[in-house]
Amino acid sequence: MSSSRCSNCGQVPEQTTLDSEQSCELKSAVAPGTRFHSLYNSNEAPEPSETPLVLSISSKIEIQLAALDTEISRLRERLSHLEADRAFLAPFRGAKERVLAPIRRLPSEILEEIFMWSLPILKDAMYYQDRTIKLSPWVLTHVCSSWRAVAISASALWSLLILHYDERRYAPHAIEVQVQRARKLKIHFYASLERDTDSQIQMLRYLIEHSARWEEACLGVTADLAPLLLSLRDRIPALRKIWLDVDRRRWRRSRTGG
């Protein structure tokens, strides 16, 4: 039997090697009540005249079993193709709702406003510093290209900058990226005697270079960092709020080395 495959997907058009009429005749020939069924289910020897019948039916059974095996194989292949087709198409279920979702048509200005409401409050931002990448605004840049573009261009999203050295270390590159994206800065810088002093000095110097954009500043420094604050004079024109703490305990520990 010839078969042809679809030029697009390679599947074989549905067909069968079974003859339903012959199948019915064969099942009737071996059904209970027939001579063949009686001989098969007993030790009785067939009459010589019955031998051709037994041979004929046995031959037809072999042919039918071969045809059934072929058909089963074909159906399994067909089932495999159907399951593959379903697996391919299933993820696209609900494509209409997804592709035509109203949020895709939101103006950038409205999306930016929504993003602003997603920013963590200061308390949460301080608490979850070790998972900053999972918080807004960073997480917004990993959703899709359009969200990333809006988030990066929205300078207000990047204003809050928290550096708490008692809690963790910071990658300078990530801080530089945030400073570059922000227009105005709300700095929270808390030094630590338990961390590398040089890296903290370097970071505070970098932030002071951008002090003209400071809008708020909360600074907790050690003795080693305190002299750097003198360079802020006449360099913070946009500053509206400041909190400064040179911890005397930190000062004594720093000066005595204990």
CSV table of C-alpha atoms in Angstrom, one decimal:
chain,number,residue,atom,x,y,z
A,1,MET,CA,0.0,0.0,0.0
A,2,SER,CA,1.5,3.3,-1.0
A,3,SER,CA,1.6,6.3,1.3
A,4,SER,CA,2.5,9.9,0.9
A,5,ARG,CA,3.6,12.4,3.6
A,6,CYS,CA,2.5,16.0,4.0
A,7,SER,CA,5.0,18.3,2.5
A,8,ASN,CA,4.7,20.7,5.4
A,9,CYS,CA,4.7,18.4,8.5
A,10,GLY,CA,5.8,15.0,7.1
A,11,GLN,CA,2.7,13.2,8.5
A,12,VAL,CA,1.1,10.3,6.7
A,13,PRO,CA,-2.6,10.9,5.8
A,14,GLU,CA,-4.9,8.6,7.7
A,15,GLN,CA,-5.4,5.2,6.1
A,16,THR,CA,-5.8,1.6,7.3
A,17,THR,CA,-4.5,-1.8,6.2
A,18,LEU,CA,-7.5,-3.6,7.8
A,19,ASP,CA,-10.5,-5.0,5.8
A,20,SER,CA,-13.4,-4.7,8.2
A,21,GLU,CA,-15.5,-7.2,6.3
A,22,GLN,CA,-12.8,-9.9,6.4
A,23,SER,CA,-12.2,-9.1,10.1
A,24,CYS,CA,-15.9,-9.7,10.8
A,25,GLU,CA,-15.9,-13.0,8.8
A,26,LEU,CA,-12.8,-14.2,10.6
A,27,LYS,CA,-14.2,-13.5,14.1
A,28,SER,CA,-17.4,-15.3,13.1
A,29,ALA,CA,-15.4,-18.3,12.0
A,30,VAL,CA,-13.7,-18.7,15.4
A,31,ALA,CA,-16.6,-17.6,17.6
A,32,PRO,CA,-18.1,-19.9,20.2
A,33,GLY,CA,-20.3,-22.5,18.7
A,34,THR,CA,-18.2,-22.9,15.5
A,35,ARG,CA,-16.4,-26.1,14.7
A,36,PHE,CA,-13.0,-24.3,14.8
A,37,HIS,CA,-13.8,-23.0,18.3
A,38,SER,CA,-14.8,-26.5,19.4
A,39,LEU,CA,-11.6,-28.1,18.1
A,40,TYR,CA,-9.4,-25.3,19.6
A,41,ASN,CA,-10.9,-25.8,23.1
A,42,SER,CA,-10.7,-29.6,23.2
A,43,ASN,CA,-8.4,-32.5,22.6
A,44,GLU,CA,-10.6,-33.8,19.8
A,45,ALA,CA,-8.7,-34.6,16.5
A,46,PRO,CA,-10.2,-33.0,13.4
A,47,GLU,CA,-11.6,-35.1,10.6
A,48,PRO,CA,-9.3,-35.2,7.5
A,49,SER,CA,-11.9,-33.2,5.7
A,50,GLU,CA,-11.6,-30.4,8.4
A,51,THR,CA,-7.9,-30.0,8.0
A,52,PRO,CA,-8.2,-27.5,5.1
A,53,LEU,CA,-10.6,-25.4,7.2
A,54,VAL,CA,-8.2,-25.3,10.1
A,55,LEU,CA,-5.3,-24.4,7.9
A,56,SER,CA,-7.3,-21.7,6.1
A,57,ILE,CA,-8.5,-20.1,9.3
A,58,SER,CA,-5.1,-20.3,10.9
A,59,SER,CA,-3.6,-18.6,7.8
A,60,LYS,CA,-6.2,-15.9,7.9
A,61,ILE,CA,-5.5,-15.3,11.6
A,62,GLU,CA,-1.7,-14.8,10.9
A,63,ILE,CA,-2.6,-12.4,8.1
A,64,GLN,CA,-5.0,-10.5,10.3
A,65,LEU,CA,-2.6,-10.3,13.3
A,66,ALA,CA,0.1,-8.9,11.0
A,67,ALA,CA,-2.4,-6.3,9.7
A,68,LEU,CA,-3.4,-5.4,13.2
A,69,ASP,CA,0.2,-4.9,14.3
A,70,THR,CA,0.7,-2.7,11.3
A,71,GLU,CA,-2.4,-0.7,12.1
A,72,ILE,CA,-1.4,-0.4,15.8
A,73,SER,CA,2.0,0.9,14.7
A,74,ARG,CA,0.4,3.4,12.4
A,75,LEU,CA,-2.0,4.6,15.1
A,76,ARG,CA,0.8,4.9,17.6
A,77,GLU,CA,2.8,7.0,15.1
A,78,ARG,CA,-0.3,9.1,14.4
A,79,LEU,CA,-0.9,9.5,18.2
A,80,SER,CA,2.7,10.6,18.6
A,81,HIS,CA,2.2,13.3,15.9
A,82,LEU,CA,-1.1,14.4,17.5
A,83,GLU,CA,0.5,14.7,20.9
A,84,ALA,CA,3.4,16.7,19.4
A,85,ASP,CA,1.0,19.0,17.6
A,86,ARG,CA,-0.9,19.5,20.8
A,87,ALA,CA,2.2,20.2,22.8
A,88,PHE,CA,3.3,22.8,20.3
A,89,LEU,CA,-0.1,24.6,20.2
A,90,ALA,CA,-1.0,24.3,23.9
A,91,PRO,CA,1.2,27.2,25.1
A,92,PHE,CA,-0.6,29.5,22.6
A,93,ARG,CA,-4.0,28.8,24.3
A,94,GLY,CA,-5.3,32.2,25.4
A,95,ALA,CA,-3.1,34.0,22.9
A,96,LYS,CA,-5.9,36.4,22.2
A,97,GLU,CA,-6.1,37.6,25.8
A,98,ARG,CA,-2.3,37.9,26.1
A,99,VAL,CA,-1.6,39.6,22.8
A,100,LEU,CA,-4.5,41.9,23.0
A,101,ALA,CA,-4.1,42.7,26.7
A,102,PRO,CA,-4.9,46.4,27.4
A,103,ILE,CA,-1.6,46.8,29.3
A,104,ARG,CA,0.3,46.5,26.1
A,105,ARG,CA,-1.3,49.6,24.8
A,106,LEU,CA,-0.7,51.8,27.9
A,107,PRO,CA,1.1,55.0,27.2
A,108,SER,CA,4.6,55.1,28.6
A,109,GLU,CA,3.6,57.9,31.0
A,110,ILE,CA,0.9,55.8,32.6
A,111,LEU,CA,3.2,52.8,32.8
A,112,GLU,CA,5.8,54.9,34.4
A,113,GLU,CA,3.3,56.1,37.0
A,114,ILE,CA,2.4,52.5,37.8
A,115,PHE,CA,6.0,51.6,38.1
A,116,MET,CA,6.4,54.4,40.7
A,117,TRP,CA,3.7,52.8,42.8
A,118,SER,CA,5.7,49.6,42.7
A,119,LEU,CA,8.7,51.0,44.5
A,120,PRO,CA,9.4,49.6,47.9
A,121,ILE,CA,9.0,51.9,50.9
A,122,LEU,CA,12.3,52.8,52.6
A,123,LYS,CA,11.8,50.2,55.4
A,124,ASP,CA,11.4,47.4,53.0
A,125,ALA,CA,14.2,48.6,50.7
A,126,MET,CA,16.5,48.5,53.7
A,127,TYR,CA,15.3,45.1,54.9
A,128,TYR,CA,15.5,43.4,51.5
A,129,GLN,CA,18.9,44.7,50.4
A,130,ASP,CA,20.3,41.3,49.7
A,131,ARG,CA,17.5,40.8,47.2
A,132,THR,CA,17.6,44.2,45.5
A,133,ILE,CA,17.5,42.6,42.0
A,134,LYS,CA,14.1,41.2,42.9
A,135,LEU,CA,12.6,44.6,43.9
A,136,SER,CA,11.5,47.5,41.8
A,137,PRO,CA,13.0,49.2,39.8
A,138,TRP,CA,15.6,46.5,39.0
A,139,VAL,CA,13.0,43.7,38.5
A,140,LEU,CA,11.1,45.9,36.0
A,141,THR,CA,14.1,45.8,33.6
A,142,HIS,CA,13.8,42.0,33.4
A,143,VAL,CA,10.2,41.6,32.3
A,144,CYS,CA,10.3,42.6,28.6
A,145,SER,CA,12.1,45.0,26.3
A,146,SER,CA,9.3,47.7,26.4
A,147,TRP,CA,9.1,47.6,30.2
A,148,ARG,CA,12.9,47.8,30.4
A,149,ALA,CA,13.0,50.9,28.1
A,150,VAL,CA,10.3,52.7,30.2
A,151,ALA,CA,12.0,51.8,33.5
A,152,ILE,CA,15.4,52.9,32.4
A,153,SER,CA,14.1,56.2,31.0
A,154,ALA,CA,12.1,57.0,34.2
A,155,SER,CA,14.8,58.7,36.2
A,156,ALA,CA,12.6,59.0,39.3
A,157,LEU,CA,12.5,55.2,39.7
A,158,TRP,CA,16.3,55.2,40.4
A,159,SER,CA,16.5,58.1,42.9
A,160,LEU,CA,16.6,56.1,46.1
A,161,LEU,CA,20.1,54.7,46.7
A,162,ILE,CA,20.7,52.7,49.9
A,163,LEU,CA,24.2,51.6,50.9
A,164,HIS,CA,24.2,49.9,54.3
A,165,TYR,CA,27.7,48.4,54.8
A,166,ASP,CA,26.8,46.6,58.0
A,167,GLU,CA,24.4,44.5,56.0
A,168,ARG,CA,26.2,43.7,52.8
A,169,ARG,CA,28.9,44.5,50.2
A,170,TYR,CA,28.1,46.4,47.0
A,171,ALA,CA,29.2,46.1,43.4
A,172,PRO,CA,30.4,49.5,42.3
A,173,HIS,CA,29.2,48.9,38.7
A,174,ALA,CA,25.5,48.4,39.9
A,175,ILE,CA,25.7,51.7,42.0
A,176,GLU,CA,27.2,53.5,39.0
A,177,VAL,CA,24.4,52.3,36.7
A,178,GLN,CA,21.7,53.5,39.2
A,179,VAL,CA,23.4,56.9,39.6
A,180,GLN,CA,23.5,57.3,35.8
A,181,ARG,CA,19.8,56.5,35.5
A,182,ALA,CA,18.7,58.8,38.2
A,183,ARG,CA,18.3,62.5,37.8
A,184,LYS,CA,18.0,63.4,41.5
A,185,LEU,CA,19.4,61.3,44.3
A,186,LYS,CA,18.1,60.3,47.7
A,187,ILE,CA,21.2,58.9,49.3
A,188,HIS,CA,21.2,56.6,52.4
A,189,PHE,CA,24.9,55.8,53.2
A,190,TYR,CA,25.8,53.9,56.4
A,191,ALA,CA,29.4,53.0,56.8
A,192,SER,CA,30.7,50.1,58.8
A,193,LEU,CA,33.9,49.3,60.7
A,194,GLU,CA,33.4,45.6,59.9
A,195,ARG,CA,33.8,46.1,56.2
A,196,ASP,CA,36.7,47.2,54.0
A,197,THR,CA,37.3,50.9,54.6
A,198,ASP,CA,38.9,51.7,51.3
A,199,SER,CA,35.9,50.5,49.3
A,200,GLN,CA,33.6,52.6,51.4
A,201,ILE,CA,35.8,55.7,51.0
A,202,GLN,CA,35.9,55.1,47.2
A,203,MET,CA,32.1,54.8,47.1
A,204,LEU,CA,31.5,57.9,49.2
A,205,ARG,CA,33.9,59.9,47.0
A,206,TYR,CA,32.0,58.7,43.9
A,207,LEU,CA,28.7,59.8,45.4
A,208,ILE,CA,30.1,63.2,46.4
A,209,GLU,CA,31.1,63.7,42.8
A,210,HIS,CA,27.4,63.6,42.0
A,211,SER,CA,26.3,65.7,45.1
A,212,ALA,CA,24.9,68.4,42.9
A,213,ARG,CA,22.0,66.0,42.3
A,214,TRP,CA,21.5,65.1,45.9
A,215,GLU,CA,17.9,65.8,47.0
A,216,GLU,CA,18.0,64.0,50.3
A,217,ALA,CA,21.0,62.6,52.2
A,218,CYS,CA,21.2,60.3,55.3
A,219,LEU,CA,24.8,59.7,56.1
A,220,GLY,CA,26.2,57.6,58.9
A,221,VAL,CA,30.0,57.7,58.7
A,222,THR,CA,33.1,56.5,60.6
A,223,ALA,CA,36.1,58.6,61.5
A,224,ASP,CA,37.9,57.6,58.3
A,225,LEU,CA,35.1,58.8,56.1
A,226,ALA,CA,34.1,62.0,58.0
A,227,PRO,CA,36.8,64.3,56.4
A,228,LEU,CA,35.3,63.6,53.0
A,229,LEU,CA,32.1,65.4,54.0
A,230,LEU,CA,34.0,68.7,54.0
A,231,SER,CA,34.1,68.6,50.3
A,232,LEU,CA,30.3,68.9,50.2
A,233,ARG,CA,30.5,72.6,50.9
A,234,ASP,CA,28.9,74.6,48.1
A,235,ARG,CA,28.2,71.4,46.1
A,236,ILE,CA,24.7,70.4,47.2
A,237,PRO,CA,22.4,73.1,45.6
A,238,ALA,CA,19.4,70.7,45.3
A,239,LEU,CA,19.6,69.3,48.8
A,240,ARG,CA,16.3,69.6,50.7
A,241,LYS,CA,16.9,67.3,53.6
A,242,ILE,CA,20.0,65.9,55.4
A,243,TRP,CA,20.6,63.6,58.3
A,244,LEU,CA,24.2,63.2,59.5
A,245,ASP,CA,25.7,60.9,62.1
A,246,VAL,CA,29.4,60.5,62.9
A,247,ASP,CA,28.9,57.7,65.5
A,248,ARG,CA,31.2,58.4,68.4
A,249,ARG,CA,31.5,54.7,69.1
A,250,ARG,CA,32.7,54.2,65.6
A,251,TRP,CA,35.0,57.2,66.0
A,252,ARG,CA,36.6,55.8,69.1
A,253,ARG,CA,37.0,52.4,67.7
A,254,SER,CA,38.4,53.7,64.5
A,255,ARG,CA,40.9,56.0,66.2
A,256,THR,CA,42.0,53.4,68.8
A,257,GLY,CA,41.9,50.4,66.4
A,258,GLY,CA,39.8,48.5,68.8
